Coordinates of C-alpha atoms and ligand atoms in Angstrom, one line a residue:
M19 CA 171.8 41.4 130.0
L20 CA 175.0 40.1 130.5
F21 CA 173.9 36.9 129.1
K22 CA 172.9 36.2 125.7
N23 CA 169.3 36.4 126.0
F24 CA 167.0 36.2 123.0
F25 CA 163.3 36.3 123.2
K26 CA 161.5 33.1 122.2
S27 CA 157.8 33.6 121.1
A28 CA 155.0 31.0 121.6
L29 CA 151.1 30.9 121.9
S30 CA 148.7 32.3 119.5
E31 CA 148.0 35.2 117.3
S32 CA 144.9 36.6 119.0
D33 CA 146.9 38.6 121.7
V34 CA 148.3 41.2 119.1
T35 CA 146.6 44.5 120.0
D36 CA 145.9 46.7 117.0
E37 CA 146.7 50.3 117.7
N38 CA 144.2 51.4 115.3
I39 CA 141.4 50.1 117.3
Y40 CA 142.8 51.5 120.3
R41 CA 142.8 54.7 118.5
Q42 CA 139.4 54.6 116.9
R43 CA 137.8 53.6 120.2
R44 CA 139.8 56.4 122.2
E45 CA 138.5 59.0 119.4
L46 CA 134.9 57.6 119.9
L47 CA 135.1 57.9 123.6
T48 CA 136.7 61.3 123.4
K49 CA 133.7 62.5 121.1
M50 CA 131.3 61.2 123.9
G51 CA 133.0 63.1 126.3
Y52 CA 134.3 59.9 128.0
L53 CA 137.8 60.6 129.0
G54 CA 138.2 57.9 131.3
A55 CA 140.7 56.0 129.3
G56 CA 140.9 53.1 131.7
A57 CA 137.5 51.9 130.5
L58 CA 138.7 52.2 126.9
V59 CA 141.8 50.0 127.4
S60 CA 140.1 47.6 129.7
G61 CA 137.9 46.6 126.7
L62 CA 140.6 46.0 124.5
S63 CA 143.0 44.0 126.8
P64 CA 142.5 40.2 126.6
Y65 CA 144.3 40.2 130.0
G66 CA 143.0 42.2 132.8
H67 CA 145.1 42.6 136.0
A68 CA 142.6 40.5 137.7
N69 CA 143.7 37.5 135.5
W70 CA 147.1 37.8 137.0
F71 CA 146.5 36.1 140.2
S72 CA 145.7 32.7 141.1
G73 CA 145.8 30.4 144.2
D74 CA 147.8 32.0 147.0
K75 CA 149.4 34.6 144.7
K76 CA 147.1 37.7 146.0
P77 CA 148.4 41.0 145.1
N78 CA 149.4 43.4 147.8
F79 CA 148.7 46.5 145.8
V80 CA 145.4 47.9 144.2
T81 CA 145.5 48.6 140.3
S82 CA 143.1 51.5 139.5
D83 CA 142.1 53.0 136.1
L84 CA 143.8 56.3 135.7
T85 CA 142.1 59.5 134.3
Y86 CA 144.7 61.4 132.0
K87 CA 144.7 63.6 129.1
A88 CA 145.3 61.7 125.9
A89 CA 148.3 63.6 124.2
E90 CA 148.8 63.2 120.3
N91 CA 151.8 61.0 120.6
I92 CA 150.9 58.0 118.4
S93 CA 153.9 55.8 117.0
G94 CA 151.7 54.5 114.1
Q95 CA 152.8 51.2 114.9
L96 CA 151.0 48.0 116.6
L97 CA 150.9 48.1 120.2
T98 CA 152.6 45.3 122.3
S99 CA 150.0 43.5 124.0
E100 CA 149.2 44.2 127.8
E101 CA 149.9 40.8 128.4
K102 CA 153.2 40.6 126.8
V103 CA 154.2 44.2 128.5
T104 CA 153.4 42.9 131.9
T105 CA 155.0 39.3 131.6
H106 CA 158.1 39.8 129.6
N107 CA 160.3 42.1 132.0
N108 CA 163.6 43.1 133.2
F109 CA 163.7 43.9 136.6
Y110 CA 166.6 42.3 138.3
E111 CA 165.4 42.9 141.8
F112 CA 163.0 40.2 141.1
G113 CA 165.2 38.0 139.2
S114 CA 167.1 38.0 136.1
Q115 CA 164.9 35.6 133.9
K116 CA 162.1 37.5 131.9
H117 CA 159.2 35.7 133.7
Q118 CA 160.6 36.1 137.2
P119 CA 159.5 39.9 137.8
F120 CA 155.8 39.0 137.3
E121 CA 156.2 35.7 139.3
L122 CA 158.2 37.2 142.3
S123 CA 156.7 40.8 142.7
Q124 CA 153.1 40.5 143.5
Q125 CA 153.7 41.1 147.1
F126 CA 155.5 44.1 146.6
K127 CA 154.2 47.2 148.6
V128 CA 153.9 50.2 146.6
N129 CA 151.7 52.3 149.2
P130 CA 153.0 53.9 151.2
W131 CA 155.8 55.3 149.1
Q132 CA 158.3 58.3 149.3
L133 CA 160.0 59.7 146.2
K134 CA 162.7 62.4 147.5
V135 CA 163.5 65.2 145.1
S136 CA 166.8 67.0 146.4
G137 CA 170.4 67.9 145.5
E138 CA 171.5 70.9 143.7
C139 CA 168.0 73.0 143.9
D140 CA 166.3 75.5 145.8
K141 CA 163.2 73.7 146.6
P142 CA 163.7 70.1 147.5
F143 CA 160.5 68.2 148.3
T144 CA 159.1 64.7 148.9
L145 CA 156.1 63.2 147.0
D146 CA 154.1 60.6 148.7
Y147 CA 152.2 58.0 147.0
D148 CA 148.9 60.3 146.3
D149 CA 151.0 63.1 145.2
L150 CA 152.5 60.7 142.4
F151 CA 149.0 60.7 140.7
K152 CA 147.6 64.2 141.8
R153 CA 150.4 66.8 141.8
F154 CA 151.0 66.8 138.0
E155 CA 148.6 66.6 135.1
L156 CA 148.6 62.9 133.8
E157 CA 149.0 62.5 130.0
E158 CA 149.2 59.4 127.8
R159 CA 152.5 58.9 125.6
I160 CA 152.9 55.8 123.3
Y161 CA 156.4 55.2 123.1
R162 CA 158.7 52.4 121.4
L163 CA 160.9 50.6 124.2
R164 CA 164.0 49.4 122.7
C165 CA 165.9 46.9 125.1
V166 CA 169.8 46.8 124.6
E167 CA 169.1 43.2 124.0
A168 CA 167.4 43.7 120.7
W169 CA 164.0 43.4 121.5
S170 CA 161.4 46.1 121.5
M171 CA 157.8 46.9 122.2
V172 CA 155.1 49.8 121.7
I173 CA 153.7 50.7 125.0
P174 CA 150.7 53.2 126.2
W175 CA 152.2 54.9 129.3
Q176 CA 150.6 57.2 131.5
G177 CA 152.6 59.8 133.3
F178 CA 153.8 63.4 133.2
S179 CA 157.0 64.9 132.0
L180 CA 160.3 64.7 134.2
A181 CA 160.7 68.4 133.4
N182 CA 157.5 69.5 135.3
L183 CA 158.6 67.7 138.5
L184 CA 162.4 69.2 138.1
K185 CA 160.9 72.7 137.7
Q186 CA 159.2 72.7 140.8
A187 CA 162.5 71.7 142.6
S188 CA 164.1 75.0 141.2
P189 CA 167.3 73.6 140.0
N190 CA 170.5 75.8 140.6
S191 CA 173.3 76.4 138.4
K192 CA 175.4 73.6 139.6
A193 CA 172.8 71.1 138.7
K194 CA 174.3 69.5 135.4
Y195 CA 172.9 65.8 136.0
V196 CA 170.2 64.0 137.7
V197 CA 170.6 60.7 139.4
F198 CA 167.9 58.2 140.1
E199 CA 167.7 55.5 142.7
T200 CA 165.6 52.4 143.0
L201 CA 164.1 51.2 146.4
H202 CA 166.6 49.2 148.5
D203 CA 164.6 46.6 150.2
P204 CA 166.1 43.0 150.2
E205 CA 163.0 41.7 152.3
Q206 CA 160.8 42.6 149.6
M207 CA 163.2 42.2 146.7
P208 CA 164.5 38.7 146.6
G209 CA 167.1 39.6 144.0
Q210 CA 168.7 42.1 146.2
A211 CA 169.0 39.5 148.9
N212 CA 170.1 36.8 146.5
R213 CA 173.2 37.7 144.5
R214 CA 172.6 34.9 142.0
L215 CA 168.7 35.7 141.4
G216 CA 169.7 39.4 141.2
G217 CA 172.3 38.9 138.3
G218 CA 175.3 40.1 140.4
I219 CA 174.2 43.8 140.5
Q220 CA 175.4 46.1 143.2
Y221 CA 172.0 47.4 144.5
P222 CA 170.3 49.9 144.7
Y223 CA 169.8 50.2 141.0
T224 CA 171.0 53.6 140.0
E225 CA 170.6 55.5 136.5
G226 CA 171.5 59.0 135.5
L227 CA 170.7 61.5 132.7
R228 CA 172.4 64.9 131.7
I229 CA 170.3 67.8 132.8
D230 CA 169.2 68.5 129.3
E231 CA 168.5 65.1 128.6
A232 CA 166.1 65.0 131.7
M233 CA 164.5 68.3 130.7
N234 CA 163.7 67.2 127.2
S235 CA 160.0 67.0 127.0
L236 CA 160.0 63.4 125.6
T237 CA 161.7 62.1 128.9
L238 CA 158.6 60.7 131.1
L239 CA 158.0 59.7 134.7
S240 CA 155.4 56.9 134.2
V241 CA 152.8 56.1 136.8
G242 CA 150.7 53.8 134.5
L243 CA 150.4 51.7 131.4
Y244 CA 147.3 50.6 129.5
G245 CA 145.2 53.1 131.7
K246 CA 146.0 51.5 134.9
T247 CA 148.6 52.1 137.7
L248 CA 151.9 50.4 137.0
P249 CA 152.0 46.7 138.1
P250 CA 155.1 46.0 140.5
Q251 CA 156.8 44.3 137.6
N252 CA 156.9 47.3 135.3
G253 CA 158.4 49.6 138.1
A254 CA 155.3 50.6 140.3
P255 CA 154.4 53.2 141.6
I256 CA 156.8 55.5 139.5
R257 CA 159.5 54.7 136.7
L258 CA 161.5 56.6 134.2
V259 CA 160.7 56.0 130.5
V260 CA 163.6 57.6 128.2
P261 CA 162.5 56.4 125.0
W262 CA 165.5 57.2 122.9
K263 CA 167.7 55.4 124.9
Y264 CA 168.2 51.5 125.6
G265 CA 165.5 50.4 128.1
F266 CA 168.2 50.0 131.1
K267 CA 168.1 53.7 131.4
S268 CA 164.3 53.7 132.3
I269 CA 164.8 52.8 136.1
K270 CA 162.0 51.6 137.9
S271 CA 160.4 52.1 141.3
I272 CA 162.1 55.4 142.0
V273 CA 162.8 56.6 145.6
S274 CA 165.3 59.4 144.8
I275 CA 165.6 61.9 142.3
K276 CA 168.8 64.1 143.0
L277 CA 170.4 66.9 140.9
V278 CA 174.0 66.7 141.1
S279 CA 177.3 68.7 139.5
S280 CA 179.3 65.7 138.1
P281 CA 178.6 62.7 136.1
P282 CA 176.9 60.0 138.3
Q283 CA 177.9 56.2 138.5
T284 CA 175.2 53.9 137.0
T285 CA 174.6 50.3 137.4
W286 CA 175.3 48.8 134.2
N287 CA 178.1 51.0 133.4
Q288 CA 179.8 50.1 136.3
L289 CA 179.1 46.3 136.0
A290 CA 180.5 46.3 132.3
P291 CA 181.6 49.6 131.1
Q292 CA 182.8 48.4 127.8
E293 CA 179.3 47.0 126.9
Y294 CA 177.0 49.6 128.4
G295 CA 177.9 53.4 128.2
F296 CA 176.6 56.2 130.3
Y297 CA 174.5 57.7 127.3
A298 CA 173.1 54.3 125.8
N299 CA 171.3 56.1 123.0
V300 CA 169.8 53.7 120.6
N301 CA 172.3 53.4 117.9
P302 CA 172.2 50.9 115.0
M303 CA 175.5 52.0 113.9
H304 CA 177.3 51.0 117.2
D305 CA 177.0 47.3 117.9
H306 CA 177.2 45.7 121.3
P307 CA 180.5 43.9 121.7
R308 CA 178.5 40.3 121.6
W309 CA 175.8 41.3 119.2
S310 CA 174.6 43.6 116.5
Q311 CA 172.3 46.4 117.2
A312 CA 171.2 47.1 113.7
T313 CA 168.1 45.4 113.9
E314 CA 165.4 44.5 116.7
R315 CA 162.8 41.9 117.5
R316 CA 159.4 43.6 117.6
I317 CA 157.2 41.9 120.2
T318 CA 153.6 42.7 119.7
G319 CA 151.7 39.8 121.2
N320 CA 152.0 36.1 121.7
G321 CA 151.2 34.7 118.2
L322 CA 152.7 33.2 115.4
F323 CA 153.1 36.9 113.8
A324 CA 153.8 38.3 117.4
A325 CA 157.4 39.1 116.8
S326 CA 159.1 40.4 113.9
R327 CA 162.4 41.4 112.9
I328 CA 162.7 45.2 111.9
N329 CA 165.6 47.6 111.6
T330 CA 166.6 49.7 114.4
L331 CA 166.3 53.5 113.9
P332 CA 168.9 55.9 115.1
F333 CA 167.8 57.2 118.6
N334 CA 164.9 54.6 118.3
G335 CA 163.2 56.9 115.9
Y336 CA 163.1 60.2 117.9
G337 CA 166.0 61.8 116.4
E338 CA 164.2 65.0 115.4
Q339 CA 163.3 65.8 119.0
V340 CA 166.7 64.6 120.4
A341 CA 169.5 64.6 118.0
H342 CA 170.6 68.2 118.6
L343 CA 171.5 67.0 122.2
Y344 CA 174.5 65.3 120.9
K345 CA 175.7 67.6 118.1
G346 CA 179.3 67.4 117.6
M347 CA 179.8 64.3 120.0
D348 CA 181.4 61.3 118.7
L349 CA 178.7 58.6 119.4
H350 CA 181.2 55.7 119.1
K351 CA 182.9 57.1 122.0
Y352 CA 180.1 58.3 123.9
Y353 CA 177.9 55.0 123.5
Ligands
MTE16 N1 165.0 49.2 136.5 C1 165.4 48.5 137.8 N2 165.4 49.1 139.2 N3 166.1 47.4 137.8 C2 166.2 46.6 136.5 O1 166.6 45.5 136.4 N4 165.9 46.8 133.9 C3 166.0 47.9 133.2 C4 164.8 48.9 133.1 N5 164.7 49.1 134.4 C5 165.8 47.4 135.4 C6 165.2 48.5 135.5 C7 165.7 47.1 131.5 S1 167.3 46.3 131.1 C8 164.9 47.4 130.9 S2 165.0 46.7 129.1 C9 163.6 48.1 131.4 O2 163.5 48.4 132.8 C10 162.4 46.9 131.1 O3 161.1 47.6 131.3 P1 159.9 46.8 131.4 O4 160.1 45.5 132.0 O5 158.7 47.5 131.9 O6 159.6 46.3 129.6

Protein backbone atom coordinates (compact mmCIF):
# COMPACT_ATOMS: atom_id res chain seq x y z
CA MET A 1 0.00 0.00 0.00
CA LEU A 2 2.96 2.26 0.33
CA PHE A 3 3.34 2.12 -3.42
CA LYS A 4 1.10 3.66 -6.02
CA ASN A 5 -0.76 0.61 -7.00
CA PHE A 6 -3.68 0.98 -9.33
CA PHE A 7 -5.68 -1.94 -10.55
CA LYS A 8 -5.42 -2.78 -14.23
CA SER A 9 -8.24 -4.79 -15.73
CA ALA A 10 -8.06 -7.32 -18.53
CA LEU A 11 -9.89 -10.36 -19.94
CA SER A 12 -13.53 -10.82 -20.82
CA GLU A 13 -16.89 -9.54 -19.66
CA SER A 14 -18.38 -12.94 -18.92
CA ASP A 15 -17.03 -13.17 -15.39
CA VAL A 16 -19.26 -10.42 -14.06
CA THR A 17 -21.64 -12.04 -11.62
CA ASP A 18 -25.06 -10.50 -11.48
CA GLU A 19 -26.31 -10.17 -7.95
CA ASN A 20 -29.93 -10.33 -9.12
CA ILE A 21 -29.34 -13.80 -10.42
CA TYR A 22 -27.73 -14.69 -7.12
CA ARG A 23 -30.73 -13.34 -5.26
CA GLN A 24 -33.40 -14.89 -7.47
CA ARG A 25 -31.75 -18.25 -7.24
CA ARG A 26 -31.41 -17.93 -3.51
CA GLU A 27 -35.10 -17.06 -3.16
CA LEU A 28 -36.05 -19.99 -5.31
CA LEU A 29 -33.88 -22.38 -3.35
CA THR A 30 -35.15 -21.00 -0.08
CA LYS A 31 -38.73 -21.57 -1.24
CA MET A 32 -37.78 -25.10 -2.13
CA GLY A 33 -36.49 -25.50 1.42
CA TYR A 34 -32.92 -25.70 0.20
CA LEU A 35 -30.77 -23.65 2.54
CA GLY A 36 -27.45 -25.18 1.57
CA ALA A 37 -26.21 -21.99 -0.01
CA GLY A 38 -22.99 -23.61 -1.16
CA ALA A 39 -25.01 -25.40 -3.81
CA LEU A 40 -26.50 -22.11 -4.84
CA VAL A 41 -23.31 -20.23 -5.39
CA SER A 42 -21.37 -23.05 -6.94
CA GLY A 43 -23.89 -22.93 -9.78
CA LEU A 44 -23.06 -19.28 -10.28
CA SER A 45 -19.37 -19.32 -10.04
CA PRO A 46 -17.46 -19.58 -13.27
CA TYR A 47 -14.44 -20.46 -11.23
CA GLY A 48 -14.80 -23.27 -8.68
CA HIS A 49 -12.10 -23.73 -6.08
CA ALA A 50 -11.05 -26.95 -7.76
CA ASN A 51 -9.85 -24.92 -10.75
CA TRP A 52 -7.27 -23.07 -8.72
CA PHE A 53 -4.76 -25.82 -8.69
CA SER A 54 -2.78 -27.17 -11.52
CA GLY A 55 0.38 -29.22 -11.73
CA ASP A 56 2.16 -29.48 -8.39
CA LYS A 57 0.12 -26.72 -6.71
CA LYS A 58 -1.97 -29.06 -4.58
CA PRO A 59 -4.01 -27.45 -1.83
CA ASN A 60 -3.19 -28.25 1.75
CA PHE A 61 -6.66 -27.35 2.91
CA VAL A 62 -10.13 -28.59 2.11
CA THR A 63 -12.76 -26.12 1.00
CA SER A 64 -16.20 -27.22 1.96
CA ASP A 65 -19.66 -25.82 1.49
CA LEU A 66 -21.06 -23.86 4.38
CA THR A 67 -24.61 -23.93 5.58
CA TYR A 68 -25.74 -20.60 6.91
CA LYS A 69 -28.72 -18.40 7.41
CA ALA A 70 -29.19 -15.95 4.55
CA ALA A 71 -29.62 -12.55 6.18
CA GLU A 72 -31.45 -9.76 4.38
CA ASN A 73 -28.38 -7.70 3.85
CA ILE A 74 -28.27 -6.96 0.16
CA SER A 75 -26.12 -4.16 -1.11
CA GLY A 76 -28.10 -3.67 -4.33
CA GLN A 77 -24.98 -3.75 -6.46
CA LEU A 78 -23.24 -6.18 -8.76
CA LEU A 79 -21.29 -8.81 -6.91
CA THR A 80 -17.61 -9.04 -7.69
CA SER A 81 -16.91 -12.36 -9.38
CA GLU A 82 -15.58 -15.14 -7.18
CA GLU A 83 -12.53 -15.37 -9.39
CA LYS A 84 -11.64 -11.73 -8.84
CA VAL A 85 -12.30 -11.88 -5.09
CA THR A 86 -9.91 -14.83 -4.76
CA THR A 87 -7.10 -13.74 -7.10
CA HIS A 88 -6.79 -9.98 -6.56
CA ASN A 89 -5.73 -9.80 -2.93
CA ASN A 90 -3.80 -7.91 -0.30
CA PHE A 91 -2.15 -10.34 2.11
CA TYR A 92 1.43 -9.18 2.53
CA GLU A 93 2.41 -12.31 4.46
CA PHE A 94 2.27 -13.96 1.02
CA GLY A 95 3.74 -11.07 -0.97
CA SER A 96 2.85 -7.46 -1.69
CA GLN A 97 1.74 -7.93 -5.32
CA LYS A 98 -1.97 -8.51 -5.94
CA HIS A 99 -1.45 -11.91 -7.60
CA GLN A 100 0.99 -13.30 -5.01
CA PRO A 101 -1.34 -14.23 -2.11
CA PHE A 102 -3.23 -16.60 -4.41
CA GLU A 103 -0.04 -18.01 -5.91
CA LEU A 104 1.98 -18.40 -2.71
CA SER A 105 -0.60 -19.45 -0.11
CA GLN A 106 -2.03 -22.72 -1.37
CA GLN A 107 0.09 -24.86 1.00
CA PHE A 108 -0.97 -22.82 4.02
CA LYS A 109 -2.25 -25.13 6.80
CA VAL A 110 -5.42 -23.84 8.43
CA ASN A 111 -6.40 -26.96 10.37
CA PRO A 112 -5.52 -27.39 13.23
CA TRP A 113 -6.04 -23.76 14.24
CA GLN A 114 -6.36 -21.97 17.56
CA LEU A 115 -7.96 -18.61 18.13
CA LYS A 116 -7.36 -17.26 21.63
CA VAL A 117 -9.83 -14.76 23.14
CA SER A 118 -8.27 -13.09 26.19
CA GLY A 119 -7.49 -9.89 28.09
CA GLU A 120 -9.90 -7.71 30.03
CA CYS A 121 -12.72 -10.23 30.38
CA ASP A 122 -14.16 -12.66 32.91
CA LYS A 123 -14.36 -15.69 30.65
CA PRO A 124 -11.36 -16.03 28.30
CA PHE A 125 -11.50 -19.01 25.92
CA THR A 126 -9.79 -20.60 22.95
CA LEU A 127 -11.55 -21.81 19.82
CA ASP A 128 -10.22 -24.64 17.71
CA TYR A 129 -10.84 -25.10 13.99
CA ASP A 130 -14.21 -26.85 14.30
CA ASP A 131 -15.48 -24.29 16.83
CA LEU A 132 -15.02 -21.55 14.23
CA PHE A 133 -17.81 -23.09 12.18
CA LYS A 134 -19.99 -24.59 14.91
CA ARG A 135 -20.00 -22.41 18.00
CA PHE A 136 -21.88 -19.49 16.41
CA GLU A 137 -24.75 -19.47 13.96
CA LEU A 138 -23.39 -18.58 10.53
CA GLU A 139 -25.10 -15.97 8.41
CA GLU A 140 -24.47 -14.30 5.09
CA ARG A 141 -23.60 -10.63 4.70
CA ILE A 142 -23.09 -9.01 1.33
CA TYR A 143 -20.73 -6.12 1.98
CA ARG A 144 -18.85 -3.57 -0.05
CA LEU A 145 -15.10 -3.73 0.63
CA ARG A 146 -13.29 -0.44 -0.04
CA CYS A 147 -9.49 -0.61 -0.09
CA VAL A 148 -7.48 2.49 0.85
CA GLU A 149 -5.86 2.14 -2.60
CA ALA A 150 -9.18 3.33 -4.12
CA TRP A 151 -10.55 0.06 -5.52
CA SER A 152 -13.59 -1.77 -4.17
CA MET A 153 -15.52 -5.02 -4.44
CA VAL A 154 -18.92 -6.41 -3.37
CA ILE A 155 -18.51 -9.74 -1.61
CA PRO A 156 -20.92 -12.32 -0.14
CA TRP A 157 -19.32 -13.32 3.18
CA GLN A 158 -20.40 -16.03 5.60
CA GLY A 159 -19.62 -15.63 9.27
CA PHE A 160 -20.93 -14.34 12.58
CA SER A 161 -20.85 -11.00 14.33
CA LEU A 162 -17.81 -10.24 16.43
CA ALA A 163 -20.17 -9.03 19.16
CA ASN A 164 -21.47 -12.59 19.62
CA LEU A 165 -17.96 -13.86 20.26
CA LEU A 166 -17.00 -10.99 22.57
CA LYS A 167 -20.16 -11.37 24.64
CA GLN A 168 -19.18 -14.98 25.40
CA ALA A 169 -15.93 -13.68 26.91
CA SER A 170 -17.80 -11.25 29.24
CA PRO A 171 -15.66 -8.12 28.78
CA ASN A 172 -15.01 -6.23 32.03
CA SER A 173 -15.20 -2.44 32.56
CA LYS A 174 -11.54 -1.95 31.54
CA ALA A 175 -12.16 -3.37 28.05
CA LYS A 176 -12.02 -0.23 25.86
CA TYR A 177 -10.32 -1.60 22.72
CA VAL A 178 -9.93 -4.91 20.92
CA VAL A 179 -6.60 -6.00 19.40
CA PHE A 180 -6.36 -8.64 16.66
CA GLU A 181 -3.28 -10.54 15.58
CA THR A 182 -2.56 -12.62 12.47
CA LEU A 183 -0.59 -15.88 12.71
CA HIS A 184 3.17 -15.41 12.81
CA ASP A 185 4.77 -18.35 11.03
CA PRO A 186 7.63 -17.38 8.68
CA GLU A 187 8.01 -21.00 7.56
CA GLN A 188 4.55 -20.93 6.05
CA MET A 189 4.31 -17.24 5.25
CA PRO A 190 7.13 -16.24 2.90
CA GLY A 191 6.43 -12.52 3.30
CA GLN A 192 7.28 -12.83 7.00
CA ALA A 193 10.59 -14.52 6.20
CA ASN A 194 11.59 -12.11 3.44
CA ARG A 195 11.30 -8.42 4.27
CA ARG A 196 11.22 -7.36 0.63
CA LEU A 197 8.47 -9.82 -0.31
CA GLY A 198 6.52 -8.86 2.82
CA GLY A 199 6.54 -5.12 2.05
CA GLY A 200 8.75 -4.15 5.02
CA ILE A 201 5.98 -4.81 7.54
CA GLN A 202 6.84 -5.64 11.14
CA TYR A 203 4.98 -8.94 11.70
CA PRO A 204 2.70 -10.20 13.12
CA TYR A 205 0.11 -8.02 11.36
CA THR A 206 -1.93 -6.33 14.08
CA GLU A 207 -5.18 -4.38 13.99
CA GLY A 208 -7.50 -2.80 16.49
CA LEU A 209 -10.97 -1.40 17.06
CA ARG A 210 -12.61 0.64 19.77
CA ILE A 211 -14.94 -1.59 21.81
CA ASP A 212 -18.10 0.12 20.49
CA GLU A 213 -16.91 -0.39 16.91
CA ALA A 214 -16.17 -4.03 17.70
CA MET A 215 -19.64 -4.50 19.21
CA ASN A 216 -21.45 -2.86 16.27
CA SER A 217 -23.66 -5.41 14.57
CA LEU A 218 -22.01 -4.79 11.16
CA THR A 219 -18.62 -6.01 12.37
CA LEU A 220 -18.21 -9.53 11.09
CA LEU A 221 -15.88 -12.44 11.71
CA SER A 222 -15.88 -14.24 8.38
CA VAL A 223 -15.17 -17.94 7.87
CA GLY A 224 -16.38 -18.16 4.27
CA LEU A 225 -17.15 -16.42 1.02
CA TYR A 226 -19.38 -17.39 -1.86
CA GLY A 227 -20.74 -20.21 0.32
CA LYS A 228 -17.40 -21.99 0.82
CA THR A 229 -14.81 -21.92 3.56
CA LEU A 230 -12.35 -19.06 3.06
CA PRO A 231 -9.44 -19.78 0.76
CA PRO A 232 -6.02 -19.00 2.31
CA GLN A 233 -5.46 -15.84 0.26
CA ASN A 234 -8.66 -14.31 1.70
CA GLY A 235 -7.64 -14.99 5.29
CA ALA A 236 -8.53 -18.58 6.17
CA PRO A 237 -9.72 -19.88 8.45
CA ILE A 238 -11.10 -16.71 10.08
CA ARG A 239 -10.76 -12.98 9.31
CA LEU A 240 -12.36 -9.72 10.28
CA VAL A 241 -14.62 -7.69 7.95
CA VAL A 242 -15.35 -4.08 8.97
CA PRO A 243 -17.26 -2.73 5.96
CA TRP A 244 -17.25 0.99 6.81
CA LYS A 245 -13.47 1.11 7.21
CA TYR A 246 -10.66 0.83 4.67
CA GLY A 247 -9.80 -2.79 3.92
CA PHE A 248 -6.55 -2.83 5.88
CA LYS A 249 -8.56 -2.93 9.13
CA SER A 250 -10.07 -6.28 8.02
CA ILE A 251 -7.24 -8.44 9.35
CA LYS A 252 -6.82 -11.99 8.07
CA SER A 253 -5.98 -15.43 9.54
CA ILE A 254 -6.54 -14.32 13.14
CA VAL A 255 -4.99 -16.22 16.08
CA SER A 256 -5.60 -13.73 18.87
CA ILE A 257 -8.40 -11.38 19.90
CA LYS A 258 -7.54 -9.45 23.05
CA LEU A 259 -9.59 -6.96 25.06
CA VAL A 260 -7.37 -4.14 26.31
CA SER A 261 -7.70 -0.84 28.17
CA SER A 262 -5.61 1.51 25.97
CA PRO A 263 -5.37 2.24 22.23
CA PRO A 264 -3.30 -0.47 20.55
CA GLN A 265 -0.48 -0.03 18.02
CA THR A 266 -1.61 -1.19 14.58
CA THR A 267 0.45 -2.33 11.60
CA TRP A 268 -0.15 0.32 8.93
CA ASN A 269 -0.51 3.14 11.42
CA GLN A 270 2.92 2.30 12.85
CA LEU A 271 4.49 2.01 9.41
CA ALA A 272 3.18 5.32 8.02
CA PRO A 273 1.07 7.22 10.58
CA GLN A 274 0.56 10.26 8.35
CA GLU A 275 -1.01 8.01 5.67
CA TYR A 276 -2.96 5.39 7.64
CA GLY A 277 -4.87 6.40 10.75
CA PHE A 278 -6.14 4.18 13.54
CA TYR A 279 -9.77 4.85 12.64
CA ALA A 280 -9.46 4.46 8.85
CA ASN A 281 -13.16 5.15 8.28
CA VAL A 282 -13.91 5.41 4.55
CA ASN A 283 -14.05 9.17 3.95
CA PRO A 284 -14.24 10.76 0.48
CA MET A 285 -13.56 14.18 2.06
CA HIS A 286 -10.21 13.16 3.48
CA ASP A 287 -7.63 12.36 0.83
CA HIS A 288 -4.70 10.06 1.24
CA PRO A 289 -1.56 12.27 1.12
CA ARG A 290 -0.67 10.72 -2.26
CA TRP A 291 -4.08 10.23 -3.91
CA SER A 292 -7.71 11.30 -3.78
CA GLN A 293 -10.28 9.22 -1.90
CA ALA A 294 -13.26 10.92 -3.61
CA THR A 295 -13.85 8.07 -6.07
CA GLU A 296 -13.08 4.39 -6.33
CA ARG A 297 -12.67 1.78 -9.01
CA ARG A 298 -15.42 -0.80 -8.46
CA ILE A 299 -14.20 -4.18 -9.58
CA THR A 300 -16.95 -6.59 -10.58
CA GLY A 301 -15.26 -9.11 -12.86
CA ASN A 302 -12.66 -9.45 -15.53
CA GLY A 303 -14.35 -7.95 -18.56
CA LEU A 304 -14.33 -4.79 -20.54
CA PHE A 305 -16.97 -3.40 -18.19
CA ALA A 306 -15.43 -5.12 -15.21
CA ALA A 307 -14.29 -2.04 -13.35
CA SER A 308 -15.98 1.33 -13.28
CA ARG A 309 -15.22 4.53 -11.43
CA ILE A 310 -17.86 5.51 -8.89
CA ASN A 311 -18.15 8.07 -6.12
CA THR A 312 -16.97 6.95 -2.70
CA LEU A 313 -19.56 7.30 0.06
CA PRO A 314 -18.87 8.41 3.63
CA PHE A 315 -18.45 5.33 5.83
CA ASN A 316 -18.58 3.33 2.58
CA GLY A 317 -22.36 3.83 2.52
CA TYR A 318 -22.93 2.45 6.04
CA GLY A 319 -23.33 5.86 7.72
CA GLU A 320 -26.82 5.14 8.98
CA GLN A 321 -25.51 2.24 11.04
CA VAL A 322 -22.22 3.73 12.24
CA ALA A 323 -21.98 7.55 11.94
CA HIS A 324 -23.26 7.94 15.53
CA LEU A 325 -20.09 6.23 16.80
CA TYR A 326 -18.09 9.30 15.75
CA LYS A 327 -20.47 12.06 16.79
CA GLY A 328 -18.55 15.22 17.68
CA MET A 329 -15.21 13.85 16.41
CA ASP A 330 -13.14 15.76 13.85
CA LEU A 331 -12.83 13.11 11.13
CA HIS A 332 -9.89 14.95 9.53
CA LYS A 333 -7.96 14.70 12.75
CA TYR A 334 -9.06 11.14 13.51
CA TYR A 335 -8.66 9.72 9.99
N1 LIG B 1 -4.47 -8.97 6.86
C1 LIG B 1 -3.19 -9.42 6.95
N2 LIG B 1 -2.86 -10.26 7.94
N3 LIG B 1 -2.24 -9.03 6.07
C2 LIG B 1 -2.51 -8.14 5.06
O1 LIG B 1 -1.60 -7.80 4.28
N4 LIG B 1 -4.20 -6.72 3.97
C3 LIG B 1 -5.39 -5.90 4.25
C4 LIG B 1 -6.56 -6.74 4.75
N5 LIG B 1 -6.13 -7.71 5.75
C5 LIG B 1 -3.84 -7.64 4.94
C6 LIG B 1 -4.82 -8.12 5.85
C7 LIG B 1 -5.80 -5.09 3.11
S1 LIG B 1 -4.80 -3.80 2.70
C8 LIG B 1 -6.98 -5.32 2.44
S2 LIG B 1 -7.54 -4.23 1.25
C9 LIG B 1 -7.78 -6.52 2.71
O2 LIG B 1 -7.17 -7.40 3.64
C10 LIG B 1 -7.98 -7.27 1.41
O3 LIG B 1 -8.79 -8.40 1.60
P1 LIG B 1 -9.03 -9.38 0.36
O4 LIG B 1 -7.69 -9.77 -0.19
O5 LIG B 1 -9.82 -10.53 0.90
O6 LIG B 1 -9.81 -8.57 -0.66
